[in-house]
Coordinates of C-alpha atoms in Angstrom, one line a residue:
Chain A
M4 CA 49.4 3.8 -43.2
K5 CA 52.8 5.6 -43.2
K6 CA 53.5 9.2 -43.7
I7 CA 56.1 11.4 -45.4
E8 CA 56.7 14.9 -46.4
K9 CA 55.7 15.4 -50.0
E10 CA 59.0 17.1 -51.0
K11 CA 61.0 14.2 -49.6
L12 CA 58.9 11.7 -51.6
L13 CA 59.3 13.8 -54.8
K14 CA 63.0 14.0 -54.2
H15 CA 63.2 10.3 -53.8
L16 CA 61.4 9.8 -57.1
E17 CA 63.8 12.1 -59.0
G18 CA 65.7 10.2 -61.7
K19 CA 63.6 7.0 -61.3
G20 CA 61.6 7.7 -64.5
D21 CA 59.9 10.4 -66.4
L22 CA 58.0 12.2 -63.6
V23 CA 54.6 13.5 -64.5
R24 CA 53.0 15.7 -61.9
L25 CA 49.3 15.5 -61.7
D26 CA 48.9 16.5 -58.1
E27 CA 49.0 20.2 -58.6
A28 CA 47.9 20.4 -62.2
R29 CA 44.2 21.0 -62.2
Q30 CA 44.4 20.9 -66.0
D31 CA 44.9 17.6 -67.5
P32 CA 42.7 17.9 -70.6
L33 CA 43.2 14.5 -72.2
S34 CA 43.9 12.4 -69.2
A35 CA 47.7 12.0 -69.0
T36 CA 47.0 8.7 -67.2
K37 CA 45.3 7.3 -70.2
S38 CA 47.7 8.7 -72.7
S39 CA 50.7 7.4 -70.8
H40 CA 49.3 3.9 -71.6
L41 CA 47.5 4.5 -74.8
P42 CA 49.0 7.6 -76.5
R43 CA 46.9 9.7 -78.8
E44 CA 49.3 8.8 -81.6
E45 CA 51.5 5.7 -81.2
L46 CA 54.0 4.2 -83.6
L47 CA 53.3 0.6 -84.3
L48 CA 56.0 -0.1 -86.9
L49 CA 58.3 1.4 -89.4
F50 CA 58.7 0.1 -92.9
R51 CA 61.0 0.6 -95.8
L52 CA 60.6 -0.9 -99.3
N53 CA 63.8 -1.9 -100.8
G54 CA 62.9 -2.9 -104.3
D55 CA 63.7 -6.5 -105.0
K56 CA 65.0 -7.0 -101.5
G57 CA 61.6 -6.7 -100.0
V58 CA 60.4 -4.9 -97.1
E59 CA 62.2 -4.0 -93.9
I60 CA 60.1 -3.8 -90.8
R61 CA 61.2 -2.2 -87.5
V62 CA 59.3 -2.2 -84.3
P63 CA 60.0 0.9 -82.2
E64 CA 61.6 0.4 -78.8
G65 CA 60.0 1.7 -75.6
K66 CA 61.2 4.9 -74.0
G67 CA 61.1 3.7 -70.4
G68 CA 58.4 4.1 -67.9
K69 CA 56.8 7.1 -66.4
I70 CA 56.0 7.9 -62.8
L71 CA 52.5 9.4 -62.7
F72 CA 52.3 11.3 -59.5
G73 CA 48.9 12.4 -58.2
V74 CA 46.6 10.2 -60.4
P75 CA 43.0 10.5 -59.1
P76 CA 41.5 7.2 -58.1
C77 CA 39.0 7.4 -60.9
E78 CA 41.7 7.5 -63.6
A79 CA 43.7 4.7 -62.0
R80 CA 40.5 2.6 -61.9
A81 CA 40.1 3.5 -65.6
V82 CA 43.5 1.9 -66.3
D83 CA 42.3 -1.3 -64.7
L84 CA 39.4 -1.2 -67.1
L85 CA 41.6 -0.7 -70.0
D86 CA 43.5 -3.8 -68.9
L87 CA 40.4 -5.9 -69.6
T88 CA 40.6 -5.0 -73.3
F89 CA 44.3 -4.8 -73.8
L90 CA 45.6 -7.6 -71.6
K91 CA 42.9 -10.2 -72.2
D92 CA 42.7 -12.7 -75.1
R93 CA 45.5 -11.5 -77.2
I94 CA 47.9 -9.2 -75.3
D95 CA 48.6 -5.9 -76.9
P96 CA 52.4 -5.6 -76.5
Y97 CA 52.5 -1.8 -76.8
Y98 CA 50.0 -1.3 -74.0
E99 CA 51.5 -4.1 -71.9
R100 CA 55.0 -2.6 -71.9
K101 CA 53.8 0.8 -70.7
R102 CA 51.5 -0.8 -68.1
R103 CA 54.4 -2.8 -66.8
E104 CA 56.8 0.1 -66.7
N105 CA 54.6 3.0 -65.5
V106 CA 54.2 3.5 -61.8
L107 CA 50.9 5.1 -60.6
F108 CA 51.0 7.2 -57.5
V109 CA 47.3 7.7 -56.8
L110 CA 46.2 10.7 -54.7
A111 CA 43.0 10.6 -52.9
C112 CA 40.7 13.3 -54.2
N113 CA 40.1 15.9 -51.5
K114 CA 38.2 18.3 -53.7
P115 CA 35.7 16.5 -56.0
R116 CA 34.1 18.6 -58.7
S117 CA 30.4 19.2 -59.2
T118 CA 30.5 16.8 -62.2
C119 CA 31.9 13.9 -60.2
F120 CA 29.8 10.8 -59.7
C121 CA 32.4 8.1 -59.0
T122 CA 30.5 6.9 -55.9
S123 CA 27.9 5.5 -58.3
F124 CA 30.3 2.7 -59.2
G125 CA 31.0 1.1 -55.8
Y126 CA 34.2 3.0 -55.0
G127 CA 35.0 6.6 -54.1
P128 CA 37.5 9.5 -54.0
F129 CA 39.5 7.7 -51.2
S130 CA 39.5 4.2 -52.5
G131 CA 43.0 2.9 -51.9
K132 CA 43.1 -0.2 -54.1
Y133 CA 44.0 1.4 -57.5
G134 CA 47.4 2.1 -59.0
D135 CA 50.6 1.2 -57.3
V136 CA 50.8 3.6 -54.3
F137 CA 47.9 5.2 -52.6
M138 CA 48.4 8.6 -51.1
V139 CA 46.3 11.1 -49.1
D140 CA 47.3 14.7 -48.7
I141 CA 46.6 15.6 -45.1
G142 CA 48.1 19.1 -45.4
D143 CA 51.5 18.9 -43.8
N144 CA 52.3 15.4 -44.9
L145 CA 51.2 12.7 -47.4
L146 CA 49.9 9.4 -46.0
V147 CA 51.2 6.6 -48.2
D148 CA 50.3 3.0 -48.6
P149 CA 51.8 0.7 -51.3
V150 CA 49.1 -1.1 -53.3
T151 CA 51.3 -3.3 -55.4
E152 CA 54.7 -4.9 -55.4
K153 CA 55.8 -2.3 -57.9
G154 CA 54.5 0.4 -55.4
S155 CA 56.5 -1.1 -52.5
K156 CA 59.6 -1.1 -54.7
A157 CA 59.1 2.5 -55.6
L158 CA 59.1 3.4 -51.9
E159 CA 62.1 1.3 -51.0
G160 CA 64.9 3.3 -49.2
L161 CA 62.5 6.0 -47.9
E162 CA 62.3 6.7 -44.2
L163 CA 58.6 6.5 -43.6
E164 CA 57.0 7.5 -40.3
E165 CA 54.0 5.7 -38.8
A166 CA 50.8 7.7 -39.3
T167 CA 49.4 8.9 -35.9
P168 CA 45.8 8.4 -34.8
S169 CA 45.3 12.1 -35.4
D170 CA 46.6 11.8 -39.0
L171 CA 44.1 9.0 -39.6
E172 CA 41.4 11.1 -38.1
K173 CA 42.3 13.9 -40.5
M174 CA 42.1 11.5 -43.4
E175 CA 38.7 10.2 -42.3
S176 CA 37.3 13.7 -42.0
L177 CA 38.7 14.6 -45.5
K178 CA 37.2 11.4 -46.9
R179 CA 33.7 12.2 -45.4
S180 CA 33.7 15.7 -46.8
A181 CA 34.9 14.5 -50.2
E182 CA 32.3 11.7 -50.4
G183 CA 29.6 14.0 -49.3
A184 CA 30.3 16.4 -52.2
I185 CA 29.7 13.7 -54.8
T186 CA 26.5 12.9 -56.7
T187 CA 25.6 9.2 -56.6
V188 CA 23.5 8.0 -59.4
N189 CA 21.8 4.7 -58.6
I190 CA 22.6 2.6 -61.6
E191 CA 21.6 -0.8 -60.2
G192 CA 20.1 -3.0 -62.9
I193 CA 20.9 -0.6 -65.7
S194 CA 23.0 -3.1 -67.7
E195 CA 20.3 -5.7 -67.7
K196 CA 17.7 -3.1 -68.6
L197 CA 19.7 -1.8 -71.5
K198 CA 19.8 -5.2 -73.1
K199 CA 16.1 -4.8 -73.7
M200 CA 16.4 -1.3 -74.9
F201 CA 18.3 -1.5 -78.2
L202 CA 15.2 -0.7 -80.3
D203 CA 13.8 1.8 -77.8
E204 CA 12.9 5.3 -79.1
I205 CA 14.6 7.0 -76.2
W206 CA 17.9 7.0 -78.1
A207 CA 16.6 9.6 -80.6
D208 CA 15.8 11.9 -77.6
L209 CA 19.1 11.4 -76.0
A210 CA 21.0 12.0 -79.2
F211 CA 18.9 15.0 -80.2
K212 CA 21.3 17.8 -79.1
C213 CA 24.6 15.9 -79.6
V214 CA 26.7 17.3 -82.4
N215 CA 28.9 14.2 -82.7
C216 CA 32.1 16.1 -82.0
G217 CA 33.6 13.2 -80.1
A218 CA 35.0 15.4 -77.3
C219 CA 33.4 13.0 -74.7
T220 CA 35.3 10.1 -76.1
Y221 CA 38.6 12.0 -76.3
V222 CA 38.6 13.1 -72.7
C223 CA 37.2 9.8 -71.4
P224 CA 39.8 7.8 -69.4
T225 CA 38.1 4.5 -70.3
C226 CA 37.5 5.1 -74.1
Y227 CA 40.2 3.3 -76.1
C228 CA 39.0 2.9 -79.7
F229 CA 41.7 3.5 -82.2
D230 CA 42.3 3.8 -85.9
I231 CA 45.4 2.4 -87.6
Q232 CA 46.9 4.5 -90.4
D233 CA 49.9 4.3 -92.7
V234 CA 52.1 7.3 -93.5
E235 CA 54.1 7.0 -96.7
R236 CA 57.6 8.5 -96.8
T237 CA 60.4 8.2 -99.3
N238 CA 62.6 6.4 -96.9
W239 CA 61.1 5.0 -93.7
G240 CA 57.3 5.1 -93.7
Y241 CA 55.3 4.2 -90.6
R242 CA 52.1 2.7 -89.3
E243 CA 50.6 4.3 -86.3
R244 CA 47.5 4.0 -84.2
V245 CA 45.6 7.1 -83.3
W246 CA 42.6 7.6 -81.0
D247 CA 39.3 7.3 -82.8
S248 CA 35.8 8.0 -81.7
C249 CA 32.6 5.9 -82.0
M250 CA 30.8 9.3 -82.4
F251 CA 32.3 9.9 -85.8
P252 CA 30.4 8.6 -88.9
I253 CA 33.6 7.3 -90.5
Y254 CA 34.3 5.0 -87.5
S255 CA 31.9 2.4 -88.8
L256 CA 31.5 3.5 -92.5
E257 CA 32.2 0.6 -94.8
T258 CA 33.9 0.8 -98.2
S259 CA 30.6 -0.2 -99.9
G260 CA 29.0 3.0 -98.5
H261 CA 27.0 1.0 -96.0
N262 CA 27.1 2.4 -92.5
P263 CA 25.6 0.3 -89.7
R264 CA 25.5 3.5 -87.5
P265 CA 24.5 6.1 -90.0
T266 CA 23.2 8.8 -87.6
G267 CA 24.1 10.2 -84.2
V268 CA 21.2 8.1 -82.7
E269 CA 22.9 4.8 -83.4
R270 CA 26.3 6.2 -82.3
M271 CA 25.0 7.6 -79.0
R272 CA 23.3 4.2 -78.4
N273 CA 26.5 2.3 -79.0
R274 CA 28.6 4.6 -76.8
I275 CA 26.2 4.2 -73.8
M276 CA 25.6 0.6 -74.5
H277 CA 29.3 -0.1 -74.6
K278 CA 29.9 1.4 -71.3
F279 CA 26.8 0.3 -69.4
S280 CA 25.8 -2.9 -71.1
Y281 CA 28.5 -4.5 -73.2
Y282 CA 31.4 -4.0 -70.8
P283 CA 29.4 -5.4 -67.8
E284 CA 28.4 -8.3 -69.9
L285 CA 31.9 -9.1 -71.0
Y286 CA 33.9 -8.3 -67.8
G287 CA 31.4 -7.7 -65.0
E288 CA 32.5 -4.0 -64.7
Y289 CA 31.0 -0.8 -66.0
G290 CA 33.1 0.9 -68.7
C291 CA 32.6 4.2 -66.9
V292 CA 34.3 5.5 -63.7
G293 CA 32.1 8.5 -63.0
C294 CA 35.0 11.1 -63.5
G295 CA 32.6 13.6 -65.1
R296 CA 35.2 14.5 -67.8
C297 CA 32.6 14.0 -70.6
I298 CA 30.2 16.3 -68.8
R299 CA 32.8 19.1 -68.6
A300 CA 34.0 18.7 -72.2
C301 CA 30.6 18.6 -73.9
P302 CA 29.9 21.7 -76.0
V303 CA 26.1 21.1 -75.8
N304 CA 25.9 20.2 -72.1
F305 CA 25.1 16.6 -72.4
D306 CA 25.2 15.1 -69.0
I307 CA 25.7 11.4 -68.8
R308 CA 24.2 11.4 -65.3
E309 CA 20.9 12.8 -66.6
A310 CA 21.1 10.3 -69.5
L311 CA 21.3 7.5 -67.0
E312 CA 18.4 8.9 -65.0
T313 CA 16.4 9.1 -68.2
L314 CA 17.2 5.6 -69.2
K315 CA 16.1 4.4 -65.8
E316 CA 12.7 6.1 -66.3
V317 CA 11.9 4.4 -69.6
E318 CA 9.4 1.6 -69.3
V319 CA 10.4 -1.5 -71.2
A320 CA 8.3 -4.6 -71.8
A321 CA 9.5 -7.4 -69.5
Chain B
M16 CA 50.4 -15.6 -85.4
R17 CA 53.4 -14.0 -84.0
G18 CA 54.0 -12.4 -80.6
N19 CA 53.3 -8.9 -81.7
P20 CA 49.9 -9.3 -83.4
Y21 CA 50.2 -6.0 -85.2
I22 CA 53.3 -6.9 -87.2
P23 CA 52.6 -8.4 -90.6
Y24 CA 54.6 -11.2 -92.3
P25 CA 56.3 -10.0 -95.5
A26 CA 54.5 -11.8 -98.3
L27 CA 55.5 -12.1 -102.0
L28 CA 52.8 -11.5 -104.5
K29 CA 53.4 -14.5 -106.8
R30 CA 50.5 -14.2 -109.1
S31 CA 47.5 -12.0 -109.7
Y32 CA 44.8 -12.1 -112.3
F33 CA 41.4 -10.8 -113.0
E34 CA 38.7 -13.0 -111.7
S35 CA 35.6 -11.3 -113.2
D36 CA 35.1 -10.1 -116.7
D37 CA 34.3 -6.6 -115.6
F38 CA 37.9 -6.2 -114.1
S39 CA 36.5 -5.3 -110.7
L40 CA 37.7 -8.5 -109.0
K41 CA 41.2 -9.8 -108.9
T42 CA 42.7 -12.9 -107.3
F43 CA 46.0 -12.7 -105.5
E44 CA 48.3 -15.5 -104.6
F45 CA 50.8 -14.9 -101.9
E46 CA 53.8 -16.8 -100.5
L47 CA 55.0 -15.8 -97.0
L48 CA 58.7 -15.1 -96.9
D49 CA 61.4 -16.0 -94.5
G50 CA 60.0 -19.5 -94.0
N51 CA 56.9 -18.2 -92.2
R52 CA 53.6 -20.0 -92.6
I53 CA 50.2 -19.7 -91.1
D54 CA 47.8 -22.5 -90.1
Y55 CA 44.2 -21.6 -90.8
I56 CA 40.8 -23.1 -91.3
P57 CA 38.2 -22.1 -94.0
G58 CA 36.3 -18.9 -93.0
Q59 CA 39.2 -17.2 -91.3
F60 CA 40.6 -14.0 -92.7
C61 CA 43.8 -12.0 -92.9
E62 CA 44.7 -8.3 -93.0
I63 CA 46.6 -7.5 -96.1
S64 CA 49.0 -4.6 -95.9
V65 CA 50.0 -2.4 -98.8
F66 CA 52.8 -0.6 -97.1
G67 CA 52.1 3.1 -97.2
K68 CA 48.4 2.8 -98.0
G69 CA 47.2 0.7 -95.1
E70 CA 45.6 -2.6 -94.2
A71 CA 42.3 -4.2 -95.0
P72 CA 40.7 -7.5 -94.0
F73 CA 39.9 -10.3 -96.6
G74 CA 38.6 -13.8 -96.3
I75 CA 41.1 -16.5 -97.3
A76 CA 39.9 -18.1 -100.5
S77 CA 42.5 -20.9 -100.5
S78 CA 42.2 -24.0 -98.5
P79 CA 44.8 -25.1 -96.0
T80 CA 44.8 -28.4 -97.8
E81 CA 46.1 -26.8 -101.0
G82 CA 49.6 -26.0 -99.6
H83 CA 51.3 -22.9 -98.5
I84 CA 50.0 -20.4 -101.1
L85 CA 47.5 -18.0 -99.7
K86 CA 44.8 -16.9 -102.1
F87 CA 42.4 -13.9 -101.8
T88 CA 39.9 -12.4 -104.3
V89 CA 39.5 -8.7 -103.8
N90 CA 37.0 -6.2 -105.2
K91 CA 38.5 -2.9 -106.1
A92 CA 36.6 -0.4 -104.0
G93 CA 38.8 1.8 -101.8
L94 CA 42.3 3.0 -101.1
V95 CA 43.9 -0.3 -100.1
T96 CA 42.1 -2.4 -102.6
T97 CA 43.0 -0.1 -105.4
A98 CA 46.7 -0.1 -104.4
L99 CA 46.4 -3.9 -104.2
H100 CA 44.9 -4.1 -107.7
E101 CA 47.8 -2.0 -109.0
A102 CA 50.5 -4.1 -107.2
E103 CA 52.8 -5.9 -109.7
E104 CA 53.5 -9.6 -109.4
G105 CA 56.8 -9.9 -107.5
S106 CA 55.9 -7.1 -105.1
I107 CA 56.3 -7.5 -101.3
L108 CA 53.2 -6.9 -99.3
G109 CA 52.3 -7.8 -95.7
I110 CA 49.9 -10.4 -94.3
R111 CA 48.6 -10.6 -90.8
G112 CA 46.6 -13.6 -89.7
P113 CA 44.9 -15.9 -89.5
L114 CA 42.2 -13.9 -87.8
G115 CA 38.7 -14.8 -86.7
N116 CA 37.0 -18.1 -85.9
G117 CA 36.3 -19.7 -89.2
Y118 CA 33.6 -22.2 -90.2
P119 CA 32.9 -25.0 -87.6
V120 CA 34.3 -27.7 -90.0
E121 CA 34.6 -30.3 -87.2
K122 CA 30.8 -30.2 -86.7
F123 CA 30.3 -30.9 -90.4
R124 CA 31.9 -34.4 -90.2
G125 CA 29.4 -37.1 -91.1
K126 CA 26.7 -34.5 -92.0
N127 CA 25.3 -33.1 -95.2
V128 CA 26.5 -29.7 -96.1
L129 CA 24.7 -27.0 -98.1
I130 CA 26.7 -24.1 -99.4
V131 CA 24.8 -21.1 -100.6
G132 CA 26.7 -18.2 -102.1
G133 CA 26.1 -15.0 -104.0
G134 CA 28.3 -12.6 -105.9
F135 CA 31.8 -12.1 -104.8
A136 CA 31.2 -13.6 -101.4
F137 CA 32.2 -17.0 -102.6
T138 CA 35.8 -16.6 -101.5
T139 CA 35.7 -18.3 -98.1
L140 CA 33.1 -20.7 -99.5
R141 CA 35.6 -21.8 -102.1
S142 CA 38.0 -22.4 -99.2
L143 CA 35.4 -24.4 -97.4
L144 CA 34.4 -26.5 -100.5
V145 CA 38.0 -27.3 -101.4
Y146 CA 38.6 -28.3 -97.8
L147 CA 35.5 -30.6 -97.7
L148 CA 36.4 -32.2 -101.0
N149 CA 39.9 -32.9 -99.8
S150 CA 38.5 -35.5 -97.5
R151 CA 35.3 -36.1 -99.3
S152 CA 34.4 -39.3 -97.5
D153 CA 34.2 -37.5 -94.1
Y154 CA 31.0 -35.8 -95.2
E155 CA 27.7 -36.9 -96.6
E156 CA 25.9 -35.0 -99.4
I157 CA 27.5 -31.7 -100.4
T158 CA 25.3 -29.3 -102.3
V159 CA 26.5 -25.9 -103.7
I160 CA 24.1 -23.2 -104.9
Y161 CA 25.9 -20.2 -106.3
G162 CA 24.7 -17.2 -108.2
A163 CA 25.9 -13.9 -109.6
R164 CA 24.4 -11.1 -111.7
T165 CA 26.1 -12.4 -114.9
P166 CA 28.1 -15.5 -115.8
G167 CA 31.2 -13.3 -116.0
L168 CA 30.9 -12.3 -112.3
L169 CA 30.9 -15.9 -111.0
L170 CA 34.2 -16.4 -109.2
Y171 CA 36.4 -19.4 -110.0
R172 CA 34.4 -20.3 -113.1
E173 CA 36.7 -23.0 -114.4
E174 CA 36.8 -24.8 -111.1
L175 CA 33.1 -24.5 -110.8
F176 CA 32.5 -26.1 -114.2
E177 CA 34.9 -29.0 -113.1
W178 CA 33.0 -29.4 -109.8
E179 CA 29.7 -29.5 -111.7
K180 CA 30.9 -32.6 -113.5
R181 CA 31.6 -34.6 -110.3
D182 CA 29.0 -37.1 -109.2
D183 CA 29.8 -36.8 -105.5
L184 CA 28.8 -33.2 -105.4
K185 CA 25.8 -31.2 -106.6
V186 CA 26.6 -27.8 -108.0
I187 CA 23.9 -25.5 -109.1
L188 CA 24.9 -22.3 -110.8
T189 CA 22.6 -19.4 -111.5
V190 CA 22.6 -15.9 -112.9
D191 CA 20.0 -13.2 -112.2
R192 CA 18.6 -13.1 -115.8
E193 CA 18.8 -14.7 -119.2
F194 CA 22.2 -14.4 -120.8
P195 CA 23.3 -15.4 -124.3
G196 CA 25.0 -18.7 -124.1
W197 CA 24.0 -19.4 -120.5
E198 CA 22.2 -22.7 -120.3
K199 CA 22.3 -23.3 -116.6
Q200 CA 19.8 -21.9 -114.0
V201 CA 18.3 -18.4 -114.2
G202 CA 17.0 -16.6 -111.2
F203 CA 18.0 -15.2 -107.8
V204 CA 19.7 -17.5 -105.3
P205 CA 16.8 -17.6 -102.9
Q206 CA 14.4 -18.7 -105.7
V207 CA 16.8 -21.3 -107.0
L208 CA 17.3 -22.6 -103.5
E209 CA 13.5 -22.9 -103.1
R210 CA 13.2 -24.8 -106.4
T211 CA 16.1 -27.1 -105.5
A212 CA 14.7 -27.7 -102.1
P213 CA 17.6 -29.6 -100.5
S214 CA 16.7 -31.6 -97.5
S215 CA 17.5 -30.1 -94.1
K216 CA 17.9 -33.4 -92.5
D217 CA 21.3 -33.7 -90.8
C218 CA 22.4 -30.8 -92.9
Y219 CA 24.4 -27.7 -92.1
A220 CA 23.9 -24.7 -94.3
V221 CA 26.6 -22.1 -94.9
V222 CA 25.3 -18.9 -96.5
C223 CA 27.5 -16.0 -97.8
G224 CA 26.4 -13.2 -100.0
P225 CA 25.3 -9.6 -100.3
P226 CA 22.9 -8.6 -97.5
I227 CA 19.9 -8.6 -99.8
M228 CA 20.5 -12.2 -100.8
I229 CA 21.0 -13.2 -97.2
K230 CA 17.7 -11.5 -96.3
F231 CA 15.7 -13.5 -98.8
T232 CA 17.6 -16.7 -98.4
L233 CA 17.1 -17.2 -94.7
P234 CA 13.3 -17.5 -94.8
V235 CA 13.6 -20.1 -97.5
L236 CA 16.0 -22.1 -95.4
E237 CA 13.6 -21.8 -92.5
K238 CA 10.8 -23.1 -94.7
L239 CA 13.0 -26.0 -95.7
G240 CA 13.3 -26.9 -92.0
F241 CA 16.9 -25.7 -91.3
K242 CA 17.2 -24.9 -87.6
P243 CA 19.0 -21.6 -86.6
E244 CA 21.8 -23.5 -85.0
M245 CA 22.5 -25.4 -88.2
V246 CA 22.8 -22.3 -90.4
Y247 CA 26.0 -20.3 -90.5
T248 CA 26.9 -17.1 -92.2
S249 CA 30.0 -14.9 -92.2
L250 CA 29.6 -11.2 -91.4
E251 CA 31.6 -8.1 -92.4
K252 CA 32.1 -4.7 -90.8
R253 CA 34.7 -2.0 -91.0
M254 CA 37.7 -3.4 -89.2
K255 CA 41.2 -2.2 -88.2
C256 CA 43.1 -4.3 -85.7
G257 CA 41.5 -7.7 -86.3
I258 CA 42.0 -8.8 -82.7
G259 CA 39.2 -7.2 -80.8
K260 CA 40.9 -4.1 -79.5
C261 CA 40.2 -1.1 -81.8
G262 CA 36.5 -1.2 -81.1
R263 CA 34.6 -0.6 -84.3
C264 CA 33.3 -4.0 -85.5
N265 CA 31.2 -4.9 -82.4
I266 CA 27.7 -6.2 -82.6
G267 CA 26.5 -5.8 -79.1
P268 CA 29.3 -7.2 -76.9
K269 CA 30.7 -9.4 -79.7
Y270 CA 33.5 -8.4 -82.0
I271 CA 33.2 -9.7 -85.6
C272 CA 37.0 -9.9 -85.9
K273 CA 37.6 -12.0 -82.9
D274 CA 34.3 -13.7 -82.0
G275 CA 33.3 -14.1 -85.7
P276 CA 33.2 -13.5 -88.6
V277 CA 31.3 -16.8 -88.6
F278 CA 28.1 -16.9 -86.6
S279 CA 25.2 -19.3 -86.5
L280 CA 21.7 -17.8 -86.9
A281 CA 21.1 -19.0 -83.3
Q282 CA 24.0 -16.8 -82.1
L283 CA 22.9 -13.8 -84.2
A284 CA 19.4 -14.1 -82.8
E285 CA 20.9 -13.2 -79.4
L286 CA 22.6 -10.1 -80.7
P287 CA 21.2 -6.6 -81.6
E288 CA 20.8 -5.8 -85.3
D289 CA 23.8 -3.5 -85.4
Y290 CA 25.3 -4.4 -88.8

C-alpha cells in the first residue's frame, strides 16, 4: 500500500468531478452512494405533444461523474449488488452511465456502529476490494490502494509514498478493533431454508409491529425498486422514475383491485425473501450488506439481525 | 427494442373501436412512426404510453403474420386505460416492446393445440390462433374453447364466427347462462371443457382467463391427462419497467415481465403462490 496526506489527495481531486465528501459526514441519511447511481427522482425522458406533428421525445443528458470520497465498504459493496440488477440482461442506460462516470474512494471503517453486521456476509470494515480506490485513515496519513483501472487513473500524477511496516501495523490494529466491534450473525443456509418457508406462520409474527412506513427500504443501499410516473405540463412534460417501496400496499396493487400482497405480512415476507433467498438464487449473493441502516431508521425498532435469528430458529419440514 | 429500453416508439393510433357491447373494451390499432417496427411472437406484450398519464402493459392481440399494424384490446379500468379510451384516432401515443417471453410456438409444431380462453383474456390467444392458422399445416388438430359472461362480451366476434365455419379448426363458444338468440354452448368454460373432453395426446394447452376460470380449468385439464409441462398460461401483475428492474412483478425470484408472462404449470409449481 501507498500513503499520502489526506489534504494532498483532496487537493488533487479538486476540479476532477463533483466531489462528495462522506469521510467526515456522519450523516448520510439516504445513502449518497446509492443515490449517486440511482437518484431518488430521475428524469427518464421529456416529451412534448405537437398536435398533428406528433410527439417530440428528448432524453436528458448526463451531468458528469461524481467523486464519492469516503464511501464505507458496505455501501460500495451494495453498488456491486445493484450492478447485478441494472447491468445484467438488459442494461439500464441511466444507471450504467453513472456507474461508469462515478469514482468511488472507499474508506475503511474505523468506527463501526452498534448496528453493523457486515461481517456476516463474508467481508468486513477493512475489505479492500470494493469501489475504485481503497483507503485507510491511519491518523496522520491515508493509506491508499487502487482497486480498479479507474482508481489508478484517479491517482495518476500524485506523489505517493510507500507505506512503512509501522503504518501497516497501525492498519492491522485498527482493523482488529473494528472487526471486533461488529456483530456477526451466522446466516449459513438461510437462503435454502427460506425457500421452504414461504407458507410459514412466522411471517405474521415478524410483521406484527411493522407499520409499513418503508423507511427501511429508503435508507437501504441495496434496495432499488422504483416507480415510473408521468408529469403533464403545458409545454415539455416528463417521465421520471422515483424510489418505490415493497412495503407499500400500492406497490403491488392491481387496477382490478386485486393485491397479491394485501397485508404487511406478505410484504415483510417479500422484502426478506428478496434479500436472503431470491437474490442468492439469482446471483449467488445476498441482497443485504449488513450496514444496519434499516435498524437505525426503523420507528418501531425492527432489527433485521433478530429477524434472521428468529428465522433460523423456526423448524421446517425437510 | 432500441438501445434505451425506456424510450417508447412514437405510434399513430390509426383506428379504435368498441369491442364489447357494454363499451368497456376497445380495440386499438397502431402503426409505429419513423419506419420503426417491432418483431414479436404471440404472447408478448408492450407498454403503451399515453404521454402525460403514464404507461401500462398490454398483451399484443395482433399476430406478427398480419403485417405491421399492432393491435391491442383494452379494458377501461384505470388512469392510463381511461385516457387511452378517450384518445382520438390520429393521436400519437408511445409503444415500448416487445416485452416478455411469449408462447413457445416452436414447441407446438407438429402437435395438437388446445386454446382455452375466458372473458377479455382472449387477446394474446387471438394472436396465437391467427399465428397458428397462418401456417396451418405445421400443426395437427387445433381446438378453441372460449367463453364470456354474455355473447356481447366475446372479443373478436365476427372473426370467431368465421373461424367456427372452418373445417380444419374446432371452435366452441360458450356464455355463462342462457341468452335470447344464443344457440351455441351455455355454461362456464371449465364445464364446457369437461363436456368437450379434447384428447391430451400430443397436445399442448394454452389457458388464459380470469383467475376463477383458471382455478377451475386446471383440474379438468389434469383429469383429461394434460401434463403440467404441456399446459401454459399467461400471468399478470402490476408492472412498471417491463424489463425486470423496477421490482414489483416478481413471483419468487422470477419476474413476470422478463421471465414470463408465459409459464408452464410445471414452472409455476416451482414458484411460491405470490400472485
